[in-house]
PDB file of C-alpha atoms in Angstrom:
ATOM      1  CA  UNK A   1       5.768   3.650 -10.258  1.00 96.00           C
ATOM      2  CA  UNK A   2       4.630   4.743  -7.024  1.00 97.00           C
ATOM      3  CA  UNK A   3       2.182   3.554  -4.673  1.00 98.00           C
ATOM      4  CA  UNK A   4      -1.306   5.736  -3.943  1.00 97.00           C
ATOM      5  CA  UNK A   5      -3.912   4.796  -1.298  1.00 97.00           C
ATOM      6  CA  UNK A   6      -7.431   6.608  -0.872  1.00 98.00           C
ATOM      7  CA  UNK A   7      -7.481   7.145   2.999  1.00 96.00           C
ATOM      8  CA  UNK A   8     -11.229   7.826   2.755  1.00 97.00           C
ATOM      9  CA  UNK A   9     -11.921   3.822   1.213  1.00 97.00           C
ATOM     10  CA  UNK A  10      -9.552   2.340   3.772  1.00 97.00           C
ATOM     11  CA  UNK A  11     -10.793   0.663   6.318  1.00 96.00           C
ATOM     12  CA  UNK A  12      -7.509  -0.616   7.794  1.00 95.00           C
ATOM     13  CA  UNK A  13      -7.776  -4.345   7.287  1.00 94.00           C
ATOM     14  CA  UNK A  14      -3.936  -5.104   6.984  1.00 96.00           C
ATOM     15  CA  UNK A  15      -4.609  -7.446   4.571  1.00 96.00           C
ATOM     16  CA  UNK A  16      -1.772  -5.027   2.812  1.00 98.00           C
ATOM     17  CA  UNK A  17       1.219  -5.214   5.769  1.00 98.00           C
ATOM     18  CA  UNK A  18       0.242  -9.012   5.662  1.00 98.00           C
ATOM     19  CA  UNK A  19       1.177  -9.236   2.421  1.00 98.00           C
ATOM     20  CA  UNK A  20       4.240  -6.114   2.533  1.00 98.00           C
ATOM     21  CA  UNK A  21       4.905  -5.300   5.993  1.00 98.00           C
ATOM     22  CA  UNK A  22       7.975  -3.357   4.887  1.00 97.00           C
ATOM     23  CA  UNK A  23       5.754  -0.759   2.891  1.00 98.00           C
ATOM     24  CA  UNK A  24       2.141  -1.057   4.720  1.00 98.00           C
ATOM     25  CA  UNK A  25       1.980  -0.260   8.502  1.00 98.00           C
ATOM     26  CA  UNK A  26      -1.207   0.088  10.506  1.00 97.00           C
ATOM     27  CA  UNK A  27      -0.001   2.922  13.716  1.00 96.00           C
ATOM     28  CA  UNK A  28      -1.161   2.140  17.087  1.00 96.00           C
ATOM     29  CA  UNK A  29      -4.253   3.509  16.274  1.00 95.00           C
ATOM     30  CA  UNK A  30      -5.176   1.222  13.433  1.00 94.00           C
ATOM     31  CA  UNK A  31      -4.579   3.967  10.649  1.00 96.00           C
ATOM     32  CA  UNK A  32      -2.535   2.891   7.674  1.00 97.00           C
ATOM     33  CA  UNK A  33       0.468   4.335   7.291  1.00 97.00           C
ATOM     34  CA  UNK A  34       3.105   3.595   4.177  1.00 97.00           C
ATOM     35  CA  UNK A  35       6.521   3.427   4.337  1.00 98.00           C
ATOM     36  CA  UNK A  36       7.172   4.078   1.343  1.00 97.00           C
ATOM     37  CA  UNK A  37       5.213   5.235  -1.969  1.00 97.00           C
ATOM     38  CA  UNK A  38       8.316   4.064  -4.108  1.00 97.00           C
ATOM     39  CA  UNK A  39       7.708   0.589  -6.100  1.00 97.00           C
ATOM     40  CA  UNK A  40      11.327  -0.957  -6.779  1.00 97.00           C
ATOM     41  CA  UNK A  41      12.083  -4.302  -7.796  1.00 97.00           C
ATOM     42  CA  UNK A  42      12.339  -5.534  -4.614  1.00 97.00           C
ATOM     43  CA  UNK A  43       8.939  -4.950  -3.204  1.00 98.00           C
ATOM     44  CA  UNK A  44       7.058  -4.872  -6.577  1.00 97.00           C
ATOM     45  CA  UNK A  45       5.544  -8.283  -6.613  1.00 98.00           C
ATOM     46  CA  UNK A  46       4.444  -8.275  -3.014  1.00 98.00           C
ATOM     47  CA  UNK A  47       3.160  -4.769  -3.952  1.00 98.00           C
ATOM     48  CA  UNK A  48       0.843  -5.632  -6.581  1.00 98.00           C
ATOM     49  CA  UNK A  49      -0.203  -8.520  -4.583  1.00 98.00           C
ATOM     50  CA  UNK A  50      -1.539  -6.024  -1.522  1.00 98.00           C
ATOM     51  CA  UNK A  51      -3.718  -4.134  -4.447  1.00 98.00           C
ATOM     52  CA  UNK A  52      -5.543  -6.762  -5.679  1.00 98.00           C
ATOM     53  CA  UNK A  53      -6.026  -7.989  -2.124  1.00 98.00           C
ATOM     54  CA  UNK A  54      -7.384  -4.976  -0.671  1.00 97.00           C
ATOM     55  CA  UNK A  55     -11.220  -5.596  -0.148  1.00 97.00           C
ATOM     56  CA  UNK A  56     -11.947  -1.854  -0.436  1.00 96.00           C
ATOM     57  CA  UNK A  57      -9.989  -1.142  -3.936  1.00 98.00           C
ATOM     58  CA  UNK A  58      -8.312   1.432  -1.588  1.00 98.00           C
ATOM     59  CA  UNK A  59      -4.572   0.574  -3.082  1.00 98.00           C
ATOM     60  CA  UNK A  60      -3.020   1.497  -6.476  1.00 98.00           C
ATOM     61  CA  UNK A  61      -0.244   2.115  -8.546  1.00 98.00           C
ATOM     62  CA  UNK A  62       0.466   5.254 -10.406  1.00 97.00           C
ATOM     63  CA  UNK A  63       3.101   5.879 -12.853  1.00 95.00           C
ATOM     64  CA  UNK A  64       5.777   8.835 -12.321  1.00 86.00           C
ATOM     65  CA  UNK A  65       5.889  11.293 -14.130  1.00 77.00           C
ATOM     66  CA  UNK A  66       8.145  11.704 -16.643  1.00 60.00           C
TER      67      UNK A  66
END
């Protein structure tokens, strides 16, 4: 699964690097940048938790291809 984010709905709250700092970062100029698309185990939960909290709907999950 891999992470996908609509630049043009973001408005660069941060309520995702609040929630997954490792894998949402806003730069210096407040633009989101991720740092990484990949979902593992690790991060999944904390993941899913940054899409449903983005107020914009700007955050989801894809599936890889197969």
């Amino acid at each position: 699964m891999r992470i996908k984010v609509d630049f043009d709905l973001c408005e660069s709250n941060a309520m995702c690097e609040a929630l997954a700092p490792d894998v949402f970062e806003l730069d210096d100029d407040d633009f989101l940048q991720l740092n990484t698309d990949e979902v593992t185990d690790e991060n999944e939960q904390r993941v899913r938790q940054a899409v449903a909290a983005c107020p914009r709907a700007a955050i989801s999950l894809v599936e890889d291809d197969a």
